[in-house]
CSV table of N, CA and C in Angstrom, one decimal:
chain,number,residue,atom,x,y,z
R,1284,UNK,N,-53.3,-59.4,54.2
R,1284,UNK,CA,-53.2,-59.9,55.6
R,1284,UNK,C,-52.1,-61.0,55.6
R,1285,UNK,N,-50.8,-61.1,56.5
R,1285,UNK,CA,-49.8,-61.7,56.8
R,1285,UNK,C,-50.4,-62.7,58.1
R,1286,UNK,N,-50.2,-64.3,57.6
R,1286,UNK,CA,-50.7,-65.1,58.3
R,1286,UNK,C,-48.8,-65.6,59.2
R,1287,UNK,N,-49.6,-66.2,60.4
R,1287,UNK,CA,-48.2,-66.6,61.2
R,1287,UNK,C,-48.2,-67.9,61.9
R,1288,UNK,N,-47.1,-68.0,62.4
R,1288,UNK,CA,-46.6,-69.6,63.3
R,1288,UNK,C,-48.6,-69.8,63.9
R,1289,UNK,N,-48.7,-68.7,65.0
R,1289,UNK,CA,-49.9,-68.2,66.0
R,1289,UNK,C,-51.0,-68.5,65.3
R,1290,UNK,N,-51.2,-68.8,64.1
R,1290,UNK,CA,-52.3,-68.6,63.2
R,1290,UNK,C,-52.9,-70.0,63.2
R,1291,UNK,N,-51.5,-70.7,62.7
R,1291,UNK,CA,-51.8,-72.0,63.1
R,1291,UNK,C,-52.1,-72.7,64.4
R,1292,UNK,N,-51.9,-72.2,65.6
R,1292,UNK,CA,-51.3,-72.5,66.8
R,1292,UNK,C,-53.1,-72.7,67.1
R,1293,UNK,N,-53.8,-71.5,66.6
R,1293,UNK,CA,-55.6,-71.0,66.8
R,1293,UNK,C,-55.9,-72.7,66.2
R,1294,UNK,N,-55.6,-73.2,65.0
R,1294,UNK,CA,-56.3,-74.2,64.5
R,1294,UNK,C,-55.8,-75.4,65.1
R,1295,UNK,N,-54.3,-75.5,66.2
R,1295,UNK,CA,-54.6,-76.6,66.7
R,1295,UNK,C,-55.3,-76.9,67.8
R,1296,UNK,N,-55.2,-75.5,68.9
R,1296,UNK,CA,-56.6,-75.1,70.0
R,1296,UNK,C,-57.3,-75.4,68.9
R,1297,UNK,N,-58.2,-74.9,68.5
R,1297,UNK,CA,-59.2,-75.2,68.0
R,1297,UNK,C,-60.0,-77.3,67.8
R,1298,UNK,N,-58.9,-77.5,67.4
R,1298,UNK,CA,-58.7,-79.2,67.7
R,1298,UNK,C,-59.2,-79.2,68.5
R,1299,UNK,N,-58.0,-79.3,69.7
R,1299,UNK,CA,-58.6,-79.4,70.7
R,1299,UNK,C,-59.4,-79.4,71.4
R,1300,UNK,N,-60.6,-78.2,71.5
R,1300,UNK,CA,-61.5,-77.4,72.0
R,1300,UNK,C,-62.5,-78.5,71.5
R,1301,UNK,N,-62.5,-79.1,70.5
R,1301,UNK,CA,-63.4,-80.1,69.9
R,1301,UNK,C,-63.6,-81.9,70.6
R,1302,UNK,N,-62.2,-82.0,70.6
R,1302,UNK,CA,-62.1,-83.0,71.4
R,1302,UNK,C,-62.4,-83.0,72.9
R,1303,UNK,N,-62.4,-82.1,73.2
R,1303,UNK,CA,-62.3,-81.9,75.2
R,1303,UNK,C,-64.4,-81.8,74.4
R,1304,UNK,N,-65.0,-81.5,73.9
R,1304,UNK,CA,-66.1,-81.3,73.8
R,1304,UNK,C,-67.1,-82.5,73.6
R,1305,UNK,N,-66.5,-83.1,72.4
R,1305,UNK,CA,-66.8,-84.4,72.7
R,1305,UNK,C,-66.5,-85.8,73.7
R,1306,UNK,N,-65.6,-85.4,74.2
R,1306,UNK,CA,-65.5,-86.0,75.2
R,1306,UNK,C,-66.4,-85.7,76.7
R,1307,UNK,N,-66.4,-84.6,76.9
R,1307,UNK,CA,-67.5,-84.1,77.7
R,1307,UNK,C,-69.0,-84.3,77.1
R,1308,UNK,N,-69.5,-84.5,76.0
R,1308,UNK,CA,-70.6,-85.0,75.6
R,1308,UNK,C,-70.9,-86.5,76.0
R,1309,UNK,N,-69.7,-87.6,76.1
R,1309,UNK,CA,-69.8,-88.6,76.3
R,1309,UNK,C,-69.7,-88.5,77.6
R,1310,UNK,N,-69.0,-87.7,78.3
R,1310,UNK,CA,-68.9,-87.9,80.3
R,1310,UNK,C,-70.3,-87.3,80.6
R,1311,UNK,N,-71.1,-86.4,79.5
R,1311,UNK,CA,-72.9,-86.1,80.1
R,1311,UNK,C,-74.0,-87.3,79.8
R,1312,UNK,N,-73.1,-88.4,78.9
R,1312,UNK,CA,-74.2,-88.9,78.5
R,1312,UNK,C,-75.6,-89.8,79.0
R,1313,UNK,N,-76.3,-90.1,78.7
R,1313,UNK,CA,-76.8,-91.0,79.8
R,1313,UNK,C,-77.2,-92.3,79.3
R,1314,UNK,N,-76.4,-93.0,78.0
R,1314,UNK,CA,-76.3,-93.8,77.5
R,1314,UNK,C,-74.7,-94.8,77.7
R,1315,UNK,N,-74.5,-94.4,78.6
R,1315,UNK,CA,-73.0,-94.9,78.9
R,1315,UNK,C,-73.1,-95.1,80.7
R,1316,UNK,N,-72.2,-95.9,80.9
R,1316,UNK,CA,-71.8,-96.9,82.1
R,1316,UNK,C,-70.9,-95.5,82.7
R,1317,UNK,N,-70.9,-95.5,84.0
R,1317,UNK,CA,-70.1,-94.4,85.1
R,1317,UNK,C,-68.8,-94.8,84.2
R,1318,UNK,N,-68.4,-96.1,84.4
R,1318,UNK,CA,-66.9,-96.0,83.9
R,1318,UNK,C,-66.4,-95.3,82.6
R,1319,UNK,N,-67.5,-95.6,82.0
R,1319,UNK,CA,-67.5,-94.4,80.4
R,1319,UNK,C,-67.3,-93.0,80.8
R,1320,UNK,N,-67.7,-92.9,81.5
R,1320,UNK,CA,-68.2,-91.4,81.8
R,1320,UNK,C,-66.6,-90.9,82.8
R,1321,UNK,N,-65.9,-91.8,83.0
R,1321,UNK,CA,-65.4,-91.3,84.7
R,1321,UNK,C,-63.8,-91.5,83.1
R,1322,UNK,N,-63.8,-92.1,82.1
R,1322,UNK,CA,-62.5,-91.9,81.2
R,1322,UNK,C,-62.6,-91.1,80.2
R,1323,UNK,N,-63.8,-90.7,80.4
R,1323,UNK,CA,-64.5,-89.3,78.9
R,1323,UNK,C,-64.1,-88.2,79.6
R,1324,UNK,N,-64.0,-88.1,81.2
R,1324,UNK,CA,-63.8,-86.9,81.9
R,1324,UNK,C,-62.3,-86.7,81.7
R,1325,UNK,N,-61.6,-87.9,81.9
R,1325,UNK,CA,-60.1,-88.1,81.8
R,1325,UNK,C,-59.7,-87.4,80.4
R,1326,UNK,N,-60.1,-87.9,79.4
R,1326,UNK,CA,-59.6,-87.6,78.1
R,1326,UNK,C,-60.2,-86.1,77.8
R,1327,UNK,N,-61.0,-85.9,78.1
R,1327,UNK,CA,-61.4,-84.1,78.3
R,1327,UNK,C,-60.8,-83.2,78.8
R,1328,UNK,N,-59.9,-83.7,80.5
R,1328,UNK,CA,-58.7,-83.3,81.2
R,1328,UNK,C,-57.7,-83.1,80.4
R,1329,UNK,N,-57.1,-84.0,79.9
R,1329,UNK,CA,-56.0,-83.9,78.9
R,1329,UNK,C,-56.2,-83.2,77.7
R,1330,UNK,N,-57.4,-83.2,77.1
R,1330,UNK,CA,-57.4,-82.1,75.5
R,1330,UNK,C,-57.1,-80.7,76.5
R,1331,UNK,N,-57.9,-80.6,77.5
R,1331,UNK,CA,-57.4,-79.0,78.1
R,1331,UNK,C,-56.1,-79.1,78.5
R,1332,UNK,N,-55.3,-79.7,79.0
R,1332,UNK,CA,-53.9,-79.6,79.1
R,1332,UNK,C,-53.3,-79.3,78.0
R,1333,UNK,N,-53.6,-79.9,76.5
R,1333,UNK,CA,-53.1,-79.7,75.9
R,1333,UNK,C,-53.6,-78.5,75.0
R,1334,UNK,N,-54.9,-77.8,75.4
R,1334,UNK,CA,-54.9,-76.4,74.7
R,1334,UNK,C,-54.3,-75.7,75.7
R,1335,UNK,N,-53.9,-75.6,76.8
R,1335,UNK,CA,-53.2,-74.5,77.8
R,1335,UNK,C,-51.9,-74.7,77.4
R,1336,UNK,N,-51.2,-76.1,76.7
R,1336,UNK,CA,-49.6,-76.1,76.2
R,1336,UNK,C,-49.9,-75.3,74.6
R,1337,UNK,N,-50.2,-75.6,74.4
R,1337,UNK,CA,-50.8,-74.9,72.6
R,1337,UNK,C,-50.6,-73.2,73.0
R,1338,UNK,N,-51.5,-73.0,73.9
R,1338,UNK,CA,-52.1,-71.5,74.1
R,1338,UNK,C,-50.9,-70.5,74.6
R,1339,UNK,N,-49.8,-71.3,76.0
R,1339,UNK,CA,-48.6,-71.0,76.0
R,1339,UNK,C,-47.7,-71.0,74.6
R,1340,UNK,N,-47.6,-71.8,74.1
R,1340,UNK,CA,-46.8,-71.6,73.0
R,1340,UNK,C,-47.3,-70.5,72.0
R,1341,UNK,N,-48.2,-70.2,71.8
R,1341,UNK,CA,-48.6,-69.2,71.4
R,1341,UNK,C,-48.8,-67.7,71.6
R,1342,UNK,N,-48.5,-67.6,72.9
R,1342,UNK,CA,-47.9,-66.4,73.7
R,1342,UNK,C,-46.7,-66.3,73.3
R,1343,UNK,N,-45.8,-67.5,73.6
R,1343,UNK,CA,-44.6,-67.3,73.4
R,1343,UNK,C,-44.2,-66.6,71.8
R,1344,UNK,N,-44.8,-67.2,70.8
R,1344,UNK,CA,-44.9,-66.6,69.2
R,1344,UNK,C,-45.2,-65.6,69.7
R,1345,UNK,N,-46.6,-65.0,69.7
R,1345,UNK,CA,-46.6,-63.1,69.7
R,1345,UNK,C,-45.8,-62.5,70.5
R,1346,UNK,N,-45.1,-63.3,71.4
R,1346,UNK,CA,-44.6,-62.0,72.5
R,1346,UNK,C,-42.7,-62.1,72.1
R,1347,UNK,N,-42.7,-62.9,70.8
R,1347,UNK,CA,-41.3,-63.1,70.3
R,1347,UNK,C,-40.9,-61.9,69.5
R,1348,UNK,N,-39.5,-61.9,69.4
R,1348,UNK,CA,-39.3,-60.7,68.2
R,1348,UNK,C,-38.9,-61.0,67.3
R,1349,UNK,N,-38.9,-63.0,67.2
R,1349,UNK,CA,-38.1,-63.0,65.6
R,1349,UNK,C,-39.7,-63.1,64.8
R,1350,UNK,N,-39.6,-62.9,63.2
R,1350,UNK,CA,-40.2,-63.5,62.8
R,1350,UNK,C,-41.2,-64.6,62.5
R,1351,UNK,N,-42.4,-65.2,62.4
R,1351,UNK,CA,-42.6,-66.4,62.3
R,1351,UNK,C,-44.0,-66.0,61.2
R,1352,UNK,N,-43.4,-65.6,60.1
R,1352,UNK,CA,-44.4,-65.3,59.3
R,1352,UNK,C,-45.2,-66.5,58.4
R,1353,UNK,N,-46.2,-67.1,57.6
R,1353,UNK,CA,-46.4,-68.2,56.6
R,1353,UNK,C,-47.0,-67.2,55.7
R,1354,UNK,N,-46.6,-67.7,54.4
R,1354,UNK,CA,-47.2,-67.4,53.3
R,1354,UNK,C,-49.2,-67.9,53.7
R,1355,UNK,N,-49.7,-67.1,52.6
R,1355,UNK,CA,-51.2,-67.6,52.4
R,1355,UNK,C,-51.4,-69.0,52.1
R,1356,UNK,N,-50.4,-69.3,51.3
R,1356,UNK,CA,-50.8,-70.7,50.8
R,1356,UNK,C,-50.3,-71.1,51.6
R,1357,UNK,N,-49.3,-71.7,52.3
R,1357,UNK,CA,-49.6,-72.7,53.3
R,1357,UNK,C,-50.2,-72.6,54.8
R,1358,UNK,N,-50.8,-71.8,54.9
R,1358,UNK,CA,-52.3,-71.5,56.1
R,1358,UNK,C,-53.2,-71.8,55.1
R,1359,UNK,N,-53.5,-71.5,53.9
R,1359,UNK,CA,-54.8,-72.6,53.4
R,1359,UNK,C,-54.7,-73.5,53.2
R,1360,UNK,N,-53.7,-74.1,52.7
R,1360,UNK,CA,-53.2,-75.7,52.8
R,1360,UNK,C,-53.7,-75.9,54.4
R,1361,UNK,N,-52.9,-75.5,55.4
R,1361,UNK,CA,-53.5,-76.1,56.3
R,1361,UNK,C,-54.6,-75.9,57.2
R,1362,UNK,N,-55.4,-75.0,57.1
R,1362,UNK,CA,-56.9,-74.8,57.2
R,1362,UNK,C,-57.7,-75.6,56.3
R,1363,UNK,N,-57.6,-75.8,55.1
R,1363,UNK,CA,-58.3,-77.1,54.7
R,1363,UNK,C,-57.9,-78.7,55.2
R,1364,UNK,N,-56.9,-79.0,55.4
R,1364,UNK,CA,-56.5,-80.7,56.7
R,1364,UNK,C,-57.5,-80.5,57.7
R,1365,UNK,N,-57.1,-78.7,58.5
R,1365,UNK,CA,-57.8,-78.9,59.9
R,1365,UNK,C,-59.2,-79.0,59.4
R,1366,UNK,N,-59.9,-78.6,58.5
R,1366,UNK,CA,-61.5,-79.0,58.2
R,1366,UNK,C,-61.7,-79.7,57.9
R,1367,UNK,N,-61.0,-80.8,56.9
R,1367,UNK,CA,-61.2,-82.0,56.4
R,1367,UNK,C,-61.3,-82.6,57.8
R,1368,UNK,N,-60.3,-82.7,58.6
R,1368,UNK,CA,-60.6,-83.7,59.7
R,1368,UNK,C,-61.6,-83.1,60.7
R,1369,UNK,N,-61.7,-81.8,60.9
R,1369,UNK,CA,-62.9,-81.5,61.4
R,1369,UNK,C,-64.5,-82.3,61.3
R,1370,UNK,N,-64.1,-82.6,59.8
R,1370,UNK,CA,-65.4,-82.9,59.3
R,1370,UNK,C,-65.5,-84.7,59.5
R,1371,UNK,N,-64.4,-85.3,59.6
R,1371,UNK,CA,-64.1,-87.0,59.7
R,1371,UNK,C,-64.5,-87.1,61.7
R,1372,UNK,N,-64.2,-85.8,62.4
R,1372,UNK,CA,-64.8,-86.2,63.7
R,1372,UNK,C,-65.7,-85.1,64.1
R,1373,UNK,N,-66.5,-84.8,64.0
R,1373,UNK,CA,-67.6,-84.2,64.0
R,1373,UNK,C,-68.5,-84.7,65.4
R,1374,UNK,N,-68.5,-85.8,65.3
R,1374,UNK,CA,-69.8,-86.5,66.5
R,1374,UNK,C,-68.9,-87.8,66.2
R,1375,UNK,N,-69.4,-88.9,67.7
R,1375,UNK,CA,-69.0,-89.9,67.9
R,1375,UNK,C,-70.4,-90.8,68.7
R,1376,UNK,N,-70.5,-91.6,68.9
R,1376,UNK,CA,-71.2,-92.6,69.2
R,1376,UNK,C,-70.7,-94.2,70.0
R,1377,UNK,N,-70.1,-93.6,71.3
R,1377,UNK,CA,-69.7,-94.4,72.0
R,1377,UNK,C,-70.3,-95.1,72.9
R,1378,UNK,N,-70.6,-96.7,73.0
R,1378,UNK,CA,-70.9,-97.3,74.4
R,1378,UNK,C,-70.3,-97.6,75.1
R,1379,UNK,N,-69.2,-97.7,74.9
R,1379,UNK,CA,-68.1,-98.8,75.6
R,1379,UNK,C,-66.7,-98.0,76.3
R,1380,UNK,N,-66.0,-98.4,77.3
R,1380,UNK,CA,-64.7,-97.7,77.3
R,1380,UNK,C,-64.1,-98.1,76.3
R,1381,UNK,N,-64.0,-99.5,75.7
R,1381,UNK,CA,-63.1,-99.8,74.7
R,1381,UNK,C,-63.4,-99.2,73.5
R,1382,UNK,N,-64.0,-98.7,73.5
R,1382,UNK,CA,-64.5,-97.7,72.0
R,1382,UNK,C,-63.9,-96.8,72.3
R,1383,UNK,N,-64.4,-95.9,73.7
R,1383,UNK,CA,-64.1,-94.6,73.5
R,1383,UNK,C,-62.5,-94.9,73.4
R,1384,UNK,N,-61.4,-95.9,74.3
R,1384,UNK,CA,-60.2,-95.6,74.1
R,1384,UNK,C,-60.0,-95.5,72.6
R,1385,UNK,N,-60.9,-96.4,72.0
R,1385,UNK,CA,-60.0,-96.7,70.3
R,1385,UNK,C,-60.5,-95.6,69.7
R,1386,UNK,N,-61.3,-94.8,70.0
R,1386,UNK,CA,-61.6,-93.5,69.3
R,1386,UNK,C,-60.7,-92.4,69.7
R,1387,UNK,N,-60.0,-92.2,71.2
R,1387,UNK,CA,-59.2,-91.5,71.5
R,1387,UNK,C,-58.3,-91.7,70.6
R,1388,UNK,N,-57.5,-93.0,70.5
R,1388,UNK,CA,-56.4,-93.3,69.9
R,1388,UNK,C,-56.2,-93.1,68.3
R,1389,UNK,N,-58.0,-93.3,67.9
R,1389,UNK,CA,-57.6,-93.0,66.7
R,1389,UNK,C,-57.7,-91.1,66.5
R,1390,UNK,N,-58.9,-91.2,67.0
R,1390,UNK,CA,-57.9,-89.4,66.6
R,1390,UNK,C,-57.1,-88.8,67.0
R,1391,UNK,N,-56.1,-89.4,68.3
R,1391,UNK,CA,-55.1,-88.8,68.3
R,1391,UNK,C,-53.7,-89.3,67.2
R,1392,UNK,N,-54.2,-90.5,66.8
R,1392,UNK,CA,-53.2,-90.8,65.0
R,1392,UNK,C,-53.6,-89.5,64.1
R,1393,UNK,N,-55.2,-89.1,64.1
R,1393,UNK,CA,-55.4,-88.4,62.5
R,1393,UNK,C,-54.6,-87.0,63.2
R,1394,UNK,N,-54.9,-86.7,65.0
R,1394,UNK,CA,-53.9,-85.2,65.0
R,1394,UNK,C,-52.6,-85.7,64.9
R,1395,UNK,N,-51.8,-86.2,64.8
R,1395,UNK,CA,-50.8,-86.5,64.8
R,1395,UNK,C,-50.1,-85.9,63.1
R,1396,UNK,N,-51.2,-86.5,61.9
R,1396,UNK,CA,-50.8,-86.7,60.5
R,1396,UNK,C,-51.0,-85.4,60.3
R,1397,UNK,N,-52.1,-84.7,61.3
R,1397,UNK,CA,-52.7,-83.1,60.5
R,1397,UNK,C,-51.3,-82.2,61.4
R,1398,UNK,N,-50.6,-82.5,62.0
R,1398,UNK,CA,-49.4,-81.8,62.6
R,1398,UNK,C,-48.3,-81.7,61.6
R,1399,UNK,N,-48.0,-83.5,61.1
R,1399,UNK,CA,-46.5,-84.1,60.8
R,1399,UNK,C,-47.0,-83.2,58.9
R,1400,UNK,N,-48.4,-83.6,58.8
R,1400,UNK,CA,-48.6,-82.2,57.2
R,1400,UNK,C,-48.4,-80.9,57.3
R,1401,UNK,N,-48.7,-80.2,58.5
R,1401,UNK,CA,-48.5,-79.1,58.8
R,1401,UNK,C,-46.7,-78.5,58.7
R,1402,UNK,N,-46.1,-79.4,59.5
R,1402,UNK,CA,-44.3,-79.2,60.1
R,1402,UNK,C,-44.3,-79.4,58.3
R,1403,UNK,N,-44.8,-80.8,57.4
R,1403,UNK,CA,-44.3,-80.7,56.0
R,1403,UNK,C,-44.6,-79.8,55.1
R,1404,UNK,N,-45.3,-78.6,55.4
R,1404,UNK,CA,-45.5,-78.0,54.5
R,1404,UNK,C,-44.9,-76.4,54.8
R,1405,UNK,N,-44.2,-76.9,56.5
R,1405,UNK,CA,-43.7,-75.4,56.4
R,1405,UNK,C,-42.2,-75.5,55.9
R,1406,UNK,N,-41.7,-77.3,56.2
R,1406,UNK,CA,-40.3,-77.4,55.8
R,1406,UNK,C,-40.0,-77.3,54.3
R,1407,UNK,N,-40.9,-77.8,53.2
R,1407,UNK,CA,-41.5,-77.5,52.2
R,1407,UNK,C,-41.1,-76.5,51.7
R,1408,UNK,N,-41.3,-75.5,52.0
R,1408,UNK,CA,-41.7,-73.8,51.4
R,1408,UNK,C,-40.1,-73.4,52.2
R,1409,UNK,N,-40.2,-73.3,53.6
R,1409,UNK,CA,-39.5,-72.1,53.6
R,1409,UNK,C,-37.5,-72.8,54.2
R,1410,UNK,N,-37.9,-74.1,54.4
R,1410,UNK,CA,-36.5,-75.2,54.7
R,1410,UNK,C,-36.8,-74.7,56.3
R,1411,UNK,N,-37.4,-74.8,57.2
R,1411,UNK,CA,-37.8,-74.4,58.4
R,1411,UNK,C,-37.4,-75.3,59.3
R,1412,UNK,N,-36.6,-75.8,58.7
R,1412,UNK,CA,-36.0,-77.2,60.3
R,1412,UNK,C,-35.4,-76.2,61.3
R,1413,UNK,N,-34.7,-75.1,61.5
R,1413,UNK,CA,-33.4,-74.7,62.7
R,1413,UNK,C,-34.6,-73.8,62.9
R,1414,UNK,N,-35.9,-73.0,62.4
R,1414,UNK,CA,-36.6,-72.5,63.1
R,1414,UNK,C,-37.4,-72.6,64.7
R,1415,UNK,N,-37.6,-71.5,65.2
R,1415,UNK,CA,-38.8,-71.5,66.6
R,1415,UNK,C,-39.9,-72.7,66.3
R,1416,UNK,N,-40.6,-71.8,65.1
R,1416,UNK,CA,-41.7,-72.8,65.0
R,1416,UNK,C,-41.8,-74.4,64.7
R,1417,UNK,N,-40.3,-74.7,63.8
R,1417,UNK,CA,-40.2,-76.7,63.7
R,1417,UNK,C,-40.0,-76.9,65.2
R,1418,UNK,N,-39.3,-76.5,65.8
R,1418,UNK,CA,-39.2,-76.6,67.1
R,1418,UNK,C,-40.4,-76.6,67.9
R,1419,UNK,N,-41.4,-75.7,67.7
R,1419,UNK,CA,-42.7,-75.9,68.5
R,1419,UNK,C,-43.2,-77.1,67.9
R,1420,UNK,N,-43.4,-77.2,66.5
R,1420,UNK,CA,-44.2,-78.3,65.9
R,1420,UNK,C,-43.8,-79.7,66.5
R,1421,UNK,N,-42.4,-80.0,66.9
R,1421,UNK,CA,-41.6,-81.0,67.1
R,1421,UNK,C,-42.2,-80.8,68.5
R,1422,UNK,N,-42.2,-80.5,69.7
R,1422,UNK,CA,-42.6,-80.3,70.7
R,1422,UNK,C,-44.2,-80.9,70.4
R,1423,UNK,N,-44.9,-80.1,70.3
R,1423,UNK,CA,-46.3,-80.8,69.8
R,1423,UNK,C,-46.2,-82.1,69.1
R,1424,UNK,N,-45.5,-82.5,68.3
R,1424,UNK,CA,-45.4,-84.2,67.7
R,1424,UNK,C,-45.2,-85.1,68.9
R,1425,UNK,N,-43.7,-84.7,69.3
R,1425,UNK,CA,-43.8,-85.3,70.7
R,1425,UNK,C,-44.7,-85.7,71.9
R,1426,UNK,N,-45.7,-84.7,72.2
R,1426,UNK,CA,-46.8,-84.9,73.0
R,1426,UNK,C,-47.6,-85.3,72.6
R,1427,UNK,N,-47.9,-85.4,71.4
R,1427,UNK,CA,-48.8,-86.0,70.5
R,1427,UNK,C,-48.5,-87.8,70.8
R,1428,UNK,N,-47.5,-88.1,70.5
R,1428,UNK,CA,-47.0,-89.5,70.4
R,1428,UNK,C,-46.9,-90.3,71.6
R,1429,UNK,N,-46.9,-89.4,72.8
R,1429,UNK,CA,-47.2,-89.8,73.9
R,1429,UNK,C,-48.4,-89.9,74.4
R,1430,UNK,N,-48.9,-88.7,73.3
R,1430,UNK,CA,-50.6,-89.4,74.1
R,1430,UNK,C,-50.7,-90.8,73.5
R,1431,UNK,N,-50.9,-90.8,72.3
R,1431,UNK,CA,-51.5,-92.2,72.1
R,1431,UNK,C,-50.7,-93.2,72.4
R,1432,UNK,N,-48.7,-93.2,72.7
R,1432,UNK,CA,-48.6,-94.3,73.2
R,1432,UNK,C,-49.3,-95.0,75.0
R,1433,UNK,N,-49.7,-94.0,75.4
R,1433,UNK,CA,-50.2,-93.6,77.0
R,1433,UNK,C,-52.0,-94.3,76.9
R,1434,UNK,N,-52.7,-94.2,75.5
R,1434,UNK,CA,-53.9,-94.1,75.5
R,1434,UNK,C,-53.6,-96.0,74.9
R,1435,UNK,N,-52.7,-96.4,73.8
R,1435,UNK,CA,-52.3,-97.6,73.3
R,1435,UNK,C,-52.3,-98.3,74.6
R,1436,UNK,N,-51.6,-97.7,75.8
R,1436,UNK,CA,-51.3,-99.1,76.8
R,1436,UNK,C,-52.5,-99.4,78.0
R,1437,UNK,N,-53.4,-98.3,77.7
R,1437,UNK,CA,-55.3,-98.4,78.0
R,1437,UNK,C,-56.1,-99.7,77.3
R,1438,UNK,N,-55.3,-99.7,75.9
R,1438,UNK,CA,-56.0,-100.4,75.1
R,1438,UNK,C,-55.5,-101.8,75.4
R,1439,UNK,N,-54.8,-102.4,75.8
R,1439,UNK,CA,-53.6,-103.5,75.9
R,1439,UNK,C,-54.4,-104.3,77.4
């Protein structure tokens, strides 16, 4: 089985899909203040914006005609990062807005490193800077760094 750009694209939705989850766990909760609840909705909004930019890009891959194949080893390389940090955010435990911002911010740092490992392991292997996919990855780093600088001036 020939793994692709797309393959990965599933495990960063996949992120995603986790974070809009927990955040919506925290906007049901009934241990938290409205205002908790009314920036848990906010940050929920935004992980779905960013699985619908993910999800487009991923159309774009299948419905491409160049190449964008990965070896096996680096889709298990990076299907073990995406579990490892699966496993570091799992559940959260927030009272506060100020928590929840610094919990946004911090996992939007750990997606950030499981991206900047991902782009390193495909430049790594195959020298993939002038490719589609560095280019998507770079695209996604970018959005990435804007969330948390956007989520950083919440914190301020």
């Amino acid at each position: 089985m020939s793994y692709n750009v797309a393959d990965l694209l599933d495990k960063f939705i996949d992120m995603k899909k986790d974070a809009y989850n927990l955040y919506m766990g925290v906007a049901s909760s009934g241990r938290v203040d409205e205002k908790c609840k009314i920036v848990a909705r906010v940050l929920a909004r935004e992980e779905k914006r960013y699985m619908q930019f993910y999800e487009q890009m991923k159309s774009n891959i299948i419905n491409s005609e160049k190449n964008h194949d990965i070896s096996i080893d680096i889709y298990d390389k990076s299907a073990k990062l995406f579990m490892e940090f699966a496993k570091r955010h799992y559940s959260i435990d927030i009272n506060r807005v100020g928590e929840l911002l610094q919990y946004a911010r911090d996992y939007g740092k750990d997606s950030l490193a499981i991206i900047l490992s991902v782009q390193g392991l495909l430049v790594g292997e195959y020298n993939y800077i002038e490719t589609e996919g560095y280019q998507m990855l770079s695209k996604i780093i970018k959005e990435q760094e804007k969330y948390i600088k956007n989520i950083e001036t919440f914190i301020k």
